[in-house]
mmCIF file of C-alpha atoms and ligand atoms in Angstrom:
data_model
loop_
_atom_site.group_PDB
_atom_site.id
_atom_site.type_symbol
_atom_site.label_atom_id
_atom_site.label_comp_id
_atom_site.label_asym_id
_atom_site.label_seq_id
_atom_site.Cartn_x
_atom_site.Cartn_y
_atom_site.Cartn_z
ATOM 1 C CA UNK A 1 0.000 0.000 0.000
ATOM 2 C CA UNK A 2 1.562 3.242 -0.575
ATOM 3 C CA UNK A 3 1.725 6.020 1.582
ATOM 4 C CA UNK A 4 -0.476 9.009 -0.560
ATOM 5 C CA UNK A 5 -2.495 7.550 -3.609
ATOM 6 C CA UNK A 6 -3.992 10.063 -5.620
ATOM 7 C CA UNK A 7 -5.897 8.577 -8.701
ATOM 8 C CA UNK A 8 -7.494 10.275 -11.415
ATOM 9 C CA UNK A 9 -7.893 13.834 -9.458
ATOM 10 C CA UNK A 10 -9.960 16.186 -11.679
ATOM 11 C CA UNK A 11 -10.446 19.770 -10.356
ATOM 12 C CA UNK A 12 -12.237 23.261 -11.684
ATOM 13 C CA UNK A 13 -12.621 26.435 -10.499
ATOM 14 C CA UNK A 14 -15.714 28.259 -11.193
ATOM 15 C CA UNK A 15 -15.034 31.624 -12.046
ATOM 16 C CA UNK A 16 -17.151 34.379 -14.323
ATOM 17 C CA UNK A 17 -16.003 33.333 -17.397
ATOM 18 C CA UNK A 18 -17.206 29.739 -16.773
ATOM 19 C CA UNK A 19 -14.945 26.880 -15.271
ATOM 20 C CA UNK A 20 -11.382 26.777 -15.505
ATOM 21 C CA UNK A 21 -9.699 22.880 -16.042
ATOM 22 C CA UNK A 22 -7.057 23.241 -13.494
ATOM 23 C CA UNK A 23 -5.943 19.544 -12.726
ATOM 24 C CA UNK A 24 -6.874 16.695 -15.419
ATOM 25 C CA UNK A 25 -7.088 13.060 -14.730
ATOM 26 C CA UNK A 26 -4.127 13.221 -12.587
ATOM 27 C CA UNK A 27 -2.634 10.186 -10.791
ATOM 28 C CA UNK A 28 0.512 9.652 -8.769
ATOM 29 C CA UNK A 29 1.946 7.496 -5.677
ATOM 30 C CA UNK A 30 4.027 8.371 -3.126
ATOM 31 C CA UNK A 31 5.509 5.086 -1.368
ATOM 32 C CA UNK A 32 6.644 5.717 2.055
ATOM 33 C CA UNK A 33 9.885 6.904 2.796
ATOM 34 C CA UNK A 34 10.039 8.684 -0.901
ATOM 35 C CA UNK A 35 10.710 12.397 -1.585
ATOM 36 C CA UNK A 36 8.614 12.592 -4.459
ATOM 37 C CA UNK A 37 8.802 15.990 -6.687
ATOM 38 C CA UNK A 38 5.489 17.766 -8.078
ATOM 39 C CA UNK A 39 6.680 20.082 -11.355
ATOM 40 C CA UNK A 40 5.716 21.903 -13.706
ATOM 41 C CA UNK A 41 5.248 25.676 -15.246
ATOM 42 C CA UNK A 42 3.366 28.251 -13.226
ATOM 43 C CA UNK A 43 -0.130 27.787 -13.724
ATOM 44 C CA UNK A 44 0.278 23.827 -14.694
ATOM 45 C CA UNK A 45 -1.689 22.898 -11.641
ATOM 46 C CA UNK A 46 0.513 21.793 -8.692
ATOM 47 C CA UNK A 47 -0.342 23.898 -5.644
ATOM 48 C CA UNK A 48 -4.393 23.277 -7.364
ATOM 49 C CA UNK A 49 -3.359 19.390 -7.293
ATOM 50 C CA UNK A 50 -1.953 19.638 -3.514
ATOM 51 C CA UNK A 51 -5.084 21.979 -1.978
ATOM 52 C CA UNK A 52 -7.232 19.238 -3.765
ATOM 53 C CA UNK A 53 -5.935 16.492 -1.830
ATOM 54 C CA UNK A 54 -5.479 18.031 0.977
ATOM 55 C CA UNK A 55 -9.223 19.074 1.012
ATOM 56 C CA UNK A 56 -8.098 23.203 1.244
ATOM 57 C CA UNK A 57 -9.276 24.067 -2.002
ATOM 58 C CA UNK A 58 -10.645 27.924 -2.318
ATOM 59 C CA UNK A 59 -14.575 28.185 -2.490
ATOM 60 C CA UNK A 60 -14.600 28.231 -5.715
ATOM 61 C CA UNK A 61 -12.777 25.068 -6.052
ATOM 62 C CA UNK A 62 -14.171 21.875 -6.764
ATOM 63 C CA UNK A 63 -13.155 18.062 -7.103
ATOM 64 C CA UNK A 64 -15.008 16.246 -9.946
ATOM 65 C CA UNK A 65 -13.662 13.334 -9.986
ATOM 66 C CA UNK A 66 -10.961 11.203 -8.489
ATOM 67 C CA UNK A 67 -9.740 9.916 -5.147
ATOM 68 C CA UNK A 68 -7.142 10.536 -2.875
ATOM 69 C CA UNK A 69 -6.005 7.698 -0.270
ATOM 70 C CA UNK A 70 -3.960 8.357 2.653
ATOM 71 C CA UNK A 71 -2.058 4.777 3.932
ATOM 72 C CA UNK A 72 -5.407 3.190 2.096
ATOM 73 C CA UNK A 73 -8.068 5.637 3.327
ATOM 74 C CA UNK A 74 -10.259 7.870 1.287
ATOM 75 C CA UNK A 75 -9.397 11.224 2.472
ATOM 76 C CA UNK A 76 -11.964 12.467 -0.084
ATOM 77 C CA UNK A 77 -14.727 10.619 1.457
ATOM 78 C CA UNK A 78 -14.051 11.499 5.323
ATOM 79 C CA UNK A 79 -15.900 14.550 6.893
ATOM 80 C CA UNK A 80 -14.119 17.053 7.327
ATOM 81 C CA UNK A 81 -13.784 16.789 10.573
ATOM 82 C CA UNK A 82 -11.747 13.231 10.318
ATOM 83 C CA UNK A 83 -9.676 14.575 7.305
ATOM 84 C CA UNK A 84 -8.627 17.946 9.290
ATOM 85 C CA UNK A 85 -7.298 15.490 11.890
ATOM 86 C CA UNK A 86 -5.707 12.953 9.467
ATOM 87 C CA UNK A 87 -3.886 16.342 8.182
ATOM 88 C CA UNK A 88 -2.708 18.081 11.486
ATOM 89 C CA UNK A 89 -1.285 14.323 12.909
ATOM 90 C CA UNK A 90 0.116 13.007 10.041
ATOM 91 C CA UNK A 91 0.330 15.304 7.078
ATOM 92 C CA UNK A 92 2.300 18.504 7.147
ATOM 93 C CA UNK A 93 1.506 21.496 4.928
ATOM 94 C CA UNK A 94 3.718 24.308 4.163
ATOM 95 C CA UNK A 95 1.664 25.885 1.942
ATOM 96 C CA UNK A 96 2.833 28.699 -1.144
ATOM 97 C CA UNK A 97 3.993 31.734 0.904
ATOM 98 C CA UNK A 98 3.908 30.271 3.955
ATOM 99 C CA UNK A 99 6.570 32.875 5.175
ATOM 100 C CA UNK A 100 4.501 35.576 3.810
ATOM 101 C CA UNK A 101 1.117 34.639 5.788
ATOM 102 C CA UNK A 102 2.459 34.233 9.353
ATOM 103 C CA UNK A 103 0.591 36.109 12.196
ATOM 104 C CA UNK A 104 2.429 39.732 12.290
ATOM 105 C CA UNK A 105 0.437 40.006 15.687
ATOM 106 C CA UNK A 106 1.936 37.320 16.854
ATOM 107 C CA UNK A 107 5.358 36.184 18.255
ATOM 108 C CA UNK A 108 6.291 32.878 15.743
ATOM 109 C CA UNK A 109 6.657 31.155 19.227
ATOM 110 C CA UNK A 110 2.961 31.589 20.017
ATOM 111 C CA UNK A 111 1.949 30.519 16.351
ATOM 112 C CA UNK A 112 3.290 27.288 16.909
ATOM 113 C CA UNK A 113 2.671 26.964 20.518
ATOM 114 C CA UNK A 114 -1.213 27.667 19.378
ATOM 115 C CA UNK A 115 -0.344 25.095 16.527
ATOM 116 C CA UNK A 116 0.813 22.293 19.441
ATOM 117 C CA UNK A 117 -2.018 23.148 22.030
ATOM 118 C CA UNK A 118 -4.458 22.521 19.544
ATOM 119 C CA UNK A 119 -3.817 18.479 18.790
ATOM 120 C CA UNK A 120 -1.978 17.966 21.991
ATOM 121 C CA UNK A 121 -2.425 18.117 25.388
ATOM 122 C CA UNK A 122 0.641 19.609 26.579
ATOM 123 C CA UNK A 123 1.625 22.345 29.429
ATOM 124 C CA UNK A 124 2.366 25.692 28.483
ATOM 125 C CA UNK A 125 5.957 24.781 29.520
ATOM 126 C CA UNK A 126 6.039 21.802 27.788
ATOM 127 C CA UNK A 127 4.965 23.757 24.742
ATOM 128 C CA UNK A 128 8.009 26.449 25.479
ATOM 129 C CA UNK A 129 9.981 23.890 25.509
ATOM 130 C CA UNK A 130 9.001 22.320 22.368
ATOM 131 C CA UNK A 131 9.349 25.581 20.431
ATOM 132 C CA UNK A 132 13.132 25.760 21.322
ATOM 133 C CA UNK A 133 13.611 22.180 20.073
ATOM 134 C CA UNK A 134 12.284 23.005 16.876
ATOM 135 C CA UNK A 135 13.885 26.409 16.222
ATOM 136 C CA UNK A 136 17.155 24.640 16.829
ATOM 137 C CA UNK A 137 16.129 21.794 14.684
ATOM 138 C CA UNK A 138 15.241 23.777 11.845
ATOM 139 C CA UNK A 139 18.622 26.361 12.703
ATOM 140 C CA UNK A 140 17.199 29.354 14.266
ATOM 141 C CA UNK A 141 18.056 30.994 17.862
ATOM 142 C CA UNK A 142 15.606 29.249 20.662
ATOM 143 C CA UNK A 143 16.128 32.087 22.140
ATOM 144 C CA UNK A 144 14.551 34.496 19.383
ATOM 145 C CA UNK A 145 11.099 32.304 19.546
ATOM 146 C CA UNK A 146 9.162 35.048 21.033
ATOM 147 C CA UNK A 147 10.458 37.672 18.248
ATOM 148 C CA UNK A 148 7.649 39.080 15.527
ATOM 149 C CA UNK A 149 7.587 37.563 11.658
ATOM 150 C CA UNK A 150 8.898 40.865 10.933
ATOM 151 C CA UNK A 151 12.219 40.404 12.983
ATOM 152 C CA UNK A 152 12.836 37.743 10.799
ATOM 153 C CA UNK A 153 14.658 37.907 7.027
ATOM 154 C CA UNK A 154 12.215 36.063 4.208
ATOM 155 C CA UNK A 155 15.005 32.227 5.033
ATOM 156 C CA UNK A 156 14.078 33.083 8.510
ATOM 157 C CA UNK A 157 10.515 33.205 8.319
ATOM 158 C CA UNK A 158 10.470 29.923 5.864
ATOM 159 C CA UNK A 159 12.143 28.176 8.960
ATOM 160 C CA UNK A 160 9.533 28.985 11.473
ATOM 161 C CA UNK A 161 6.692 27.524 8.890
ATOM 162 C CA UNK A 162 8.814 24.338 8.728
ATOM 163 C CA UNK A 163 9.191 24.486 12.142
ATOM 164 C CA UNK A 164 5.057 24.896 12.602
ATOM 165 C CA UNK A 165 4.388 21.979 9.951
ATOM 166 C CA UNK A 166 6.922 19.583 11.862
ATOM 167 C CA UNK A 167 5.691 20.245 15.527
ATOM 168 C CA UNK A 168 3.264 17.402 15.606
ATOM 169 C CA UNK A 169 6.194 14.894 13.594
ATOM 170 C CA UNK A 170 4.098 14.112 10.286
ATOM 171 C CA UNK A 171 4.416 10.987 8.467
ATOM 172 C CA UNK A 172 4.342 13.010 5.377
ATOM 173 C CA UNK A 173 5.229 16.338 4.409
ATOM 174 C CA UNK A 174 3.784 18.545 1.741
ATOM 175 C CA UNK A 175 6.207 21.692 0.891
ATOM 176 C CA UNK A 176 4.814 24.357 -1.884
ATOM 177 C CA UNK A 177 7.680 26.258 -3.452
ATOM 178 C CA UNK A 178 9.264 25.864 -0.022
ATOM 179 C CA UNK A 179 12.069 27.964 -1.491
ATOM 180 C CA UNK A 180 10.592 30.178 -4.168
ATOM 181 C CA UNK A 181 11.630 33.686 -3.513
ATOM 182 C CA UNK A 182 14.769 33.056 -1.789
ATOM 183 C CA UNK A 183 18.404 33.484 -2.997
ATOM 184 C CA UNK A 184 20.011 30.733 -3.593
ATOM 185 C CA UNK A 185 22.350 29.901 -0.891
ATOM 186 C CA UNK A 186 19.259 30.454 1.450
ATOM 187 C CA UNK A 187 17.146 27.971 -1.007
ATOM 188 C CA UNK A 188 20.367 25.197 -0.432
ATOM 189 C CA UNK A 189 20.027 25.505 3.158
ATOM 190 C CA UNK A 190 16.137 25.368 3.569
ATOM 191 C CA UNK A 191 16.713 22.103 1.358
ATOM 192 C CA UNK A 192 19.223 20.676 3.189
ATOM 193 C CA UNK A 193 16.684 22.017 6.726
ATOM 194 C CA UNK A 194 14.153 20.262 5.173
ATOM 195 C CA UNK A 195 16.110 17.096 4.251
ATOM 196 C CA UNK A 196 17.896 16.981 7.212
ATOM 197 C CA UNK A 197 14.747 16.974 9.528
ATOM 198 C CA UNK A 198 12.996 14.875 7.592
ATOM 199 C CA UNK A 199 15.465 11.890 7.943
ATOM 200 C CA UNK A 200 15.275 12.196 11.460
ATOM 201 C CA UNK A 201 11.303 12.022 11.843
ATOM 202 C CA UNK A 202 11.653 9.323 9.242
ATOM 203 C CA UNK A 203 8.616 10.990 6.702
ATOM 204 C CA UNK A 204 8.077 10.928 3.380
ATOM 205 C CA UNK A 205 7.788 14.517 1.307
ATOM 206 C CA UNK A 206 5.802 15.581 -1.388
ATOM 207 C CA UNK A 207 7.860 18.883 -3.219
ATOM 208 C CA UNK A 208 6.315 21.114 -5.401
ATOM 209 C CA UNK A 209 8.299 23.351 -7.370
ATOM 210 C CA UNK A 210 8.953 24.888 -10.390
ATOM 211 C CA UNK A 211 12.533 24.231 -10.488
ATOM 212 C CA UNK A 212 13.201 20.924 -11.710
ATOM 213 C CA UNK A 213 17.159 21.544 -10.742
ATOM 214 C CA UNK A 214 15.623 21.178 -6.480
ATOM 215 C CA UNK A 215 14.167 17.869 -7.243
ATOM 216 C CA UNK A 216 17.170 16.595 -8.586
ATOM 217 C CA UNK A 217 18.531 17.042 -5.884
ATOM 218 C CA UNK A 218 16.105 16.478 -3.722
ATOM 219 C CA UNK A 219 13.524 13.579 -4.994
ATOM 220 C CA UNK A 220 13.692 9.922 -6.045
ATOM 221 C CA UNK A 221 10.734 9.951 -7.965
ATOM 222 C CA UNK A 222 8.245 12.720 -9.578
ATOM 223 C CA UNK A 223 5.470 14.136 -11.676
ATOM 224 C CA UNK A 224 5.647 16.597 -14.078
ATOM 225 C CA UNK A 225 2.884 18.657 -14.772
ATOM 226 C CA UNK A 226 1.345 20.424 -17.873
ATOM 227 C CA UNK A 227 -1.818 21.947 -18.645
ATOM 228 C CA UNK A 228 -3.173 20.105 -15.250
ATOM 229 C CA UNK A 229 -1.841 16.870 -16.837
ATOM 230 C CA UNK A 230 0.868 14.646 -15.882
ATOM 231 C CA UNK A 231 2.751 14.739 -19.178
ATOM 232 C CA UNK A 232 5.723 12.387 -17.480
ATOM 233 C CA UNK A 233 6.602 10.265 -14.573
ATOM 234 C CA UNK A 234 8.686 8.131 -12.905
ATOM 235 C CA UNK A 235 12.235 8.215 -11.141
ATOM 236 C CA UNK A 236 14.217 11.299 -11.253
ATOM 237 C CA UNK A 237 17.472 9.300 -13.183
ATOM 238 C CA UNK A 238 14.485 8.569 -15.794
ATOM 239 C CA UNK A 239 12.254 11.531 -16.133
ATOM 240 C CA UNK A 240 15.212 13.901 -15.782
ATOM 241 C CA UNK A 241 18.382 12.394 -17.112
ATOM 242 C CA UNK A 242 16.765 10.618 -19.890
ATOM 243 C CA UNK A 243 13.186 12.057 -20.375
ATOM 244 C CA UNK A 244 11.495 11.045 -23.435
ATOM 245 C CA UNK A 245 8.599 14.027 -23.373
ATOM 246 C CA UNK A 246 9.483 17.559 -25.479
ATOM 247 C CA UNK A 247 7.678 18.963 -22.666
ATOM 248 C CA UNK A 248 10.452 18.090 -20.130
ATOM 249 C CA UNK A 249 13.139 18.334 -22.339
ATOM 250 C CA UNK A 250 12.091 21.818 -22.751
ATOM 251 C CA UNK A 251 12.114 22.026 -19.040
ATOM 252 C CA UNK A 252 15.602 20.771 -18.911
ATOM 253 C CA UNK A 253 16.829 23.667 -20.998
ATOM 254 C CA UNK A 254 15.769 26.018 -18.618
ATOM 255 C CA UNK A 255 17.227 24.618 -15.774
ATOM 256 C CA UNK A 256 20.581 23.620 -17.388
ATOM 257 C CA UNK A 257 22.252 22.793 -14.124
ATOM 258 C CA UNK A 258 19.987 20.183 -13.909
ATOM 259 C CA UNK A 259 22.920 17.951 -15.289
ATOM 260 C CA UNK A 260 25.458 19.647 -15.313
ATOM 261 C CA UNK A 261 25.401 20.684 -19.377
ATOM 262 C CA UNK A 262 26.642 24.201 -17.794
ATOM 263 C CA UNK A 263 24.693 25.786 -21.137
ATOM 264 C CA UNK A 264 22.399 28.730 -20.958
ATOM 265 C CA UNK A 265 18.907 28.323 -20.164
ATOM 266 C CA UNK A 266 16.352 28.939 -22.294
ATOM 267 C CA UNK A 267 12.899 29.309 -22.036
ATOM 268 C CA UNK A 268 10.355 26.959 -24.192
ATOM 269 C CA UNK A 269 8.874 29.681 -26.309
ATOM 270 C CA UNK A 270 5.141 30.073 -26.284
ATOM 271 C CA UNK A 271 2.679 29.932 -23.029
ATOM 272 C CA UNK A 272 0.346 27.498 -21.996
ATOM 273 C CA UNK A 273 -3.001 26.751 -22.937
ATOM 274 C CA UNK A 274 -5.861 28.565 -21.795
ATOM 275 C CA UNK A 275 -7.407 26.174 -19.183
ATOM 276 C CA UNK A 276 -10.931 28.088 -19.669
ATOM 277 C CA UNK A 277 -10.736 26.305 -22.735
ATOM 278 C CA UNK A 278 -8.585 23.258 -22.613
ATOM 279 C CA UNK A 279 -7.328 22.107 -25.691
ATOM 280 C CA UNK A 280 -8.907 18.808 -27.411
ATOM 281 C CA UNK A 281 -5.313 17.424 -28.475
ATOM 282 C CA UNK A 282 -1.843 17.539 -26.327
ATOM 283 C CA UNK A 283 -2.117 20.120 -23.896
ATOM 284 C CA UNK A 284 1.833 20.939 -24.926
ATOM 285 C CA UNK A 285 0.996 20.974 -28.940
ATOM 286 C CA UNK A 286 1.378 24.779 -29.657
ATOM 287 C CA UNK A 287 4.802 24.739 -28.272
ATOM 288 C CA UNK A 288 6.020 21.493 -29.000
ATOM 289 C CA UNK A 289 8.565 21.149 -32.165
ATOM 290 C CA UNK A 290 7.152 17.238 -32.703
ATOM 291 C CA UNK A 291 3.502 17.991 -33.173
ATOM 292 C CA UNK A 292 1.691 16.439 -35.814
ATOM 293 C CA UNK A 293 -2.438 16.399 -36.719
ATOM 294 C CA UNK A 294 -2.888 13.467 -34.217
ATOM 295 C CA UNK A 295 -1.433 15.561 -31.539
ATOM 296 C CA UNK A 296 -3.656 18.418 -32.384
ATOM 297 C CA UNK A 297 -6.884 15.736 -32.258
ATOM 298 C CA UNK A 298 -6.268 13.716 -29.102
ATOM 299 C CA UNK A 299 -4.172 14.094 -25.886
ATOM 300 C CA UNK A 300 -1.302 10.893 -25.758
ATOM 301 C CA UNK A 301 -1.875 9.236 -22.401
ATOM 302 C CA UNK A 302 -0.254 8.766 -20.233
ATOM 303 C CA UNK A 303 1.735 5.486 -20.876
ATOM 304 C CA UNK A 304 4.231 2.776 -19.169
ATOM 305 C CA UNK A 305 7.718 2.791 -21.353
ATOM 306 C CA UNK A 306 10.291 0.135 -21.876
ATOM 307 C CA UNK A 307 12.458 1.089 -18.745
ATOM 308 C CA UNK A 308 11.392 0.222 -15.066
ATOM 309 C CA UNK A 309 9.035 3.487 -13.387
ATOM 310 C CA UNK A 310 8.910 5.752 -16.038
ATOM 311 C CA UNK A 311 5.735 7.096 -18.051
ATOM 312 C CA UNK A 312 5.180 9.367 -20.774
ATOM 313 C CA UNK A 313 2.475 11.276 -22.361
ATOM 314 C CA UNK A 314 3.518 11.520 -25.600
ATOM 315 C CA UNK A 315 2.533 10.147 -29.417
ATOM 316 C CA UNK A 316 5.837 11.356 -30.628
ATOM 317 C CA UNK A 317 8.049 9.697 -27.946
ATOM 318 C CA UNK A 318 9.879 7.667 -29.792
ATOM 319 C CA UNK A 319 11.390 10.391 -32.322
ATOM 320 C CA UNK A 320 12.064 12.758 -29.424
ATOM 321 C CA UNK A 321 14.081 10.647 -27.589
ATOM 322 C CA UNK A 322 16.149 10.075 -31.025
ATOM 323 C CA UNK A 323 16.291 13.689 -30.808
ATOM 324 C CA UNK A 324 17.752 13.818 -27.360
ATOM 325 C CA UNK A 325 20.829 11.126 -28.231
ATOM 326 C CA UNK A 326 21.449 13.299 -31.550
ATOM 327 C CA UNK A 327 21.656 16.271 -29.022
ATOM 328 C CA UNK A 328 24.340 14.432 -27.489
ATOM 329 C CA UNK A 329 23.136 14.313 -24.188
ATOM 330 C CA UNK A 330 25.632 12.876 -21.729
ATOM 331 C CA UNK A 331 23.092 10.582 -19.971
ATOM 332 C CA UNK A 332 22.520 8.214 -22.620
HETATM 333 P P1 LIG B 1 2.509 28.391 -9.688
HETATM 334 O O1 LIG B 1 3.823 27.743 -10.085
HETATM 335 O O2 LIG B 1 2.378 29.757 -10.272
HETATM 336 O O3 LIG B 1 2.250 28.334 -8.227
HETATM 337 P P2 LIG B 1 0.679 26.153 -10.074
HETATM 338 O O4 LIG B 1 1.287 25.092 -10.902
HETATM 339 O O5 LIG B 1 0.652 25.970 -8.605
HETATM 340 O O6 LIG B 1 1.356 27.553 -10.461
HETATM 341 P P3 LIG B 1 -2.185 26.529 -9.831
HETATM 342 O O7 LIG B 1 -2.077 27.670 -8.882
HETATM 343 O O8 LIG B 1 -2.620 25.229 -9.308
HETATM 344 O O9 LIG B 1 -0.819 26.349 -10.625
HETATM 345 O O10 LIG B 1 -3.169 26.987 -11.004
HETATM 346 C C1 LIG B 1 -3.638 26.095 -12.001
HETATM 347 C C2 LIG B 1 -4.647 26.830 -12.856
HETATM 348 O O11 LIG B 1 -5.799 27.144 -12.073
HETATM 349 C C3 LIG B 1 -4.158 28.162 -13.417
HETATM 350 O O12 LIG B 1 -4.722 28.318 -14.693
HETATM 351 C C4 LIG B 1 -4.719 29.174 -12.452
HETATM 352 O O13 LIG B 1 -4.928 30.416 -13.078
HETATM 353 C C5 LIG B 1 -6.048 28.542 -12.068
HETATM 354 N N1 LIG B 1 -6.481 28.910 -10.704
HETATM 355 C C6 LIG B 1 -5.792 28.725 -9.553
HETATM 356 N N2 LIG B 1 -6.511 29.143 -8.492
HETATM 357 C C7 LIG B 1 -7.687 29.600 -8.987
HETATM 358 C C8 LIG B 1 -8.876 30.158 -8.396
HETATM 359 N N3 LIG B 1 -8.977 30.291 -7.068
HETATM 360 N N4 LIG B 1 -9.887 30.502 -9.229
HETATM 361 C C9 LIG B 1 -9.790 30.338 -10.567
HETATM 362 N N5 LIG B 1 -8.712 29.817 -11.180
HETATM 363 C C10 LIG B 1 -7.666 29.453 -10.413
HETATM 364 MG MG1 LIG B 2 1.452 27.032 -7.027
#
C-alpha cells in the first residue's frame, strides 16, 4: 500500500467566465519513505493538485472526480472533521507563501505553541519547551522564539513555517515552493533544513516546485505537470536524465544545471493553454517542435515505457528521444 495515492484527481474552479480545467485526470503514488517531486510551469496545476488532496481548495474550487487515499483511506470521502485530523497528525503542509502569511500580531513562538495546544495536550511549559527544540532543529536561535515575523529575514521566516508543519512529527510532508523567492544559498540551506529533519522524523515529502534543478537534488521519484496533466513520470534518473517528453526536455533547458550541461537556459517559447478552454489534443501541442495532426486531435496518455518506473504522455516519444541522443546528451 503506498503512503499518498492520488488517482485520477480532476479539479475546476468556477469563475465568471465559466470553469477553468485546473488539474486533469491526474494520478501519482508516493511510497513511504520517498521524496517525491510535483513540477511543472506556473499555472500547470501543482499547488491546485496539492489543496485538492489536501481538502483546502478555495470556495470556488471543486473536485469532480478522483480519489485521494492516505495509507489506504479515502481522504476524499471522510468529513471534514476526520480529514482535518488525518492532516494536522500526520500530514504537514507548508503551503505557497507560507513565510509571507504568518501572524504579524503574533510572536512565531505563540503561532506554533497555538499550533501544538491545539492536537496535543501539553503544558504551556512543555509547549516552550518544544518551540526551542524546533527552532534549533530547523537552525534558528531558541532564544529568538518570542520575536515578531517581521524580525525575521524572508530564510528566517520559511524556517519557522517548517518548524510549525513539523511540531506534531508528520508521516508526510507537503512543501509548496518551499524555497521560491529566496536566494540561492538560502534555497540550499532550507533544502538541506528540510532534508535533514525529515530523515530524522523518518517521513516521506511531497515537493512542489517549479525548479526541476531542487528535485534533482532532492527527490527519487516525480510528476511533471502540464496543462493540469501529468505529461511524465517516474524516477528522477528517468524523467530527468533521460526524459522522453518535449515537454520536459524543454524544461531541462531552462534549468541547465539540472545535469550539469553548464549551457544557458532557455525558455520553451510560447505559453500554456488557456485552461478556460482546454485544448482537445496535447495540452503541450502549440509549443512542442514534434507535433503532428494526431497531436492536435487527441491528448497521448499517459503510458508505461520500456524502462522500469517511467511514463510518458507523448505520441511522438519515440522520435524525441532520437532527438535527445542526436543532441548528445551525456546521460545516454
Ligand atoms: P505556480 O507555479 O504559479 O504556483 P501552479 O502550478 O501551482 O502555479 P495553480 O495555482 O494550481 O498552478 O493553477 C492552475 C490553474 O488554475 C491556473 O490556470 C490558475 O490560473 C487557475 N487557478 C488557480 N486558483 C484559482 C482560483 N482560485 N480561481 C480560478 N482559477 C484558479
Ligand atoms: Mg502554485
Amino acid at each position: 500500500m503506498s503512503l499518498l495515492e492520488v488517482e485520477d484527481l480532476t479539479v475546476t474552479y468556477g469563475t465568471d467566465d465559466g470553469r477553468v480545467h485546473a488539474v486533469n485526470g491526474v494520478s501519482f503514488a508516493i511510497e513511504e519513505g520517498i521524496n517525491y517531486g510535483l513540477a511543472g510551469e506556473s499555472g500547470s496545476g501543482k499547488s491546485t493538485a496539492a489543496e485538492a488532496v489536501l481538502g483546502l481548495l478555495p470556495g470556488n474550487g471543486r473536485i469532480d472526480a478522483g480519489s485521494v487515499r492516505f495509507k489506504g483511506e479515502d481522504l476524499l470521502e471522510m468529513s471534514a472533521d476526520e480529514r482535518q485530523d488525518v492532516l494536522w497528525e500526520e500530514i504537514a503542509y507548508i503551503p505557497q507563501s507560507a513565510m509571507d502569511a504568518l501572524d504579524p500580531s503574533m510572536s512565531c513562538g505563540a503561532q506554533i505553541r497555538q499550533a501544538i495546544s491545539k492536537h496535543r495536550n501539553v503544558s504551556t511549559a512543555n509547549a516552550r519547551d518544544r518551540v526551542r527544540e524546533l527552532f534549533e532543529m530547523v537552525g534558528l536561535d531558541p532564544d529568538r522564539a518570542d520575536d515578531y515575523p517581521h524580525e525575521f529575514s524572508g530564510g528566517m521566516r520559511q524556517r519557522v513555517t517548517i518548524a510549525m508543519a513539523l511540531a506534531l512529527e508528520p508521516d508526510l510532508i507537503v512543501a509548496d515552493e518551499p524555497t521560491t523567492g529566496l536566494d540561492v544559498i538560502v534555497q540550499d540551506k532550507i533544502v538541506d533544513t528540510i532534508l535533514d529533519i525529515q530523515e530524522r522524523i523518518d517521513s516521506s515529502l511531497l515537493l512542489i516546485t517549479h525548479e526541476i534543478g531542487v528535485i534533482a537534488e532532492t527527490c527519487e521519484e516525480l510528476s511533471l505537470l502540464y496543462g493540469g496533466k501529468v505529461m511524465e513520470q517516474g524516477s528522477v534518473d528517468n524523467v530527468l536524465l533521460n526524459p522522453t517528453n518535449p515537454y520536459t526536455m524543454g524544461l531541462k533547458n531552462s534549468f541547465p544545471e539540472v545535469d550539469d550541461l553548464g549551457d544557458d537556459p532557455v525558455a520553451i517559447p510560447g505559453s500554456p493553454p488557456d485552461l478556460g478552454q482546454p485544448p482537445e489534443g496535447c495540452a503541450f501541442v502549440d509549443r512542442c517542435p514534434f507535433a503532428t495532426e494526431e497531436c492536435e486531435r487527441t491528448h497521448p496518455p499517459l503510458v508505461d515505457l520500456p524502462n522500469r518506473n517511467h511514463r510518458s504522455a507523448c505520441h511522438h516519444v519515440d522520435e524525441a528521444a532520437q532527438m535527445r541522443n542526436a543532441a548528445g546528451d551525456p546521460e545516454t
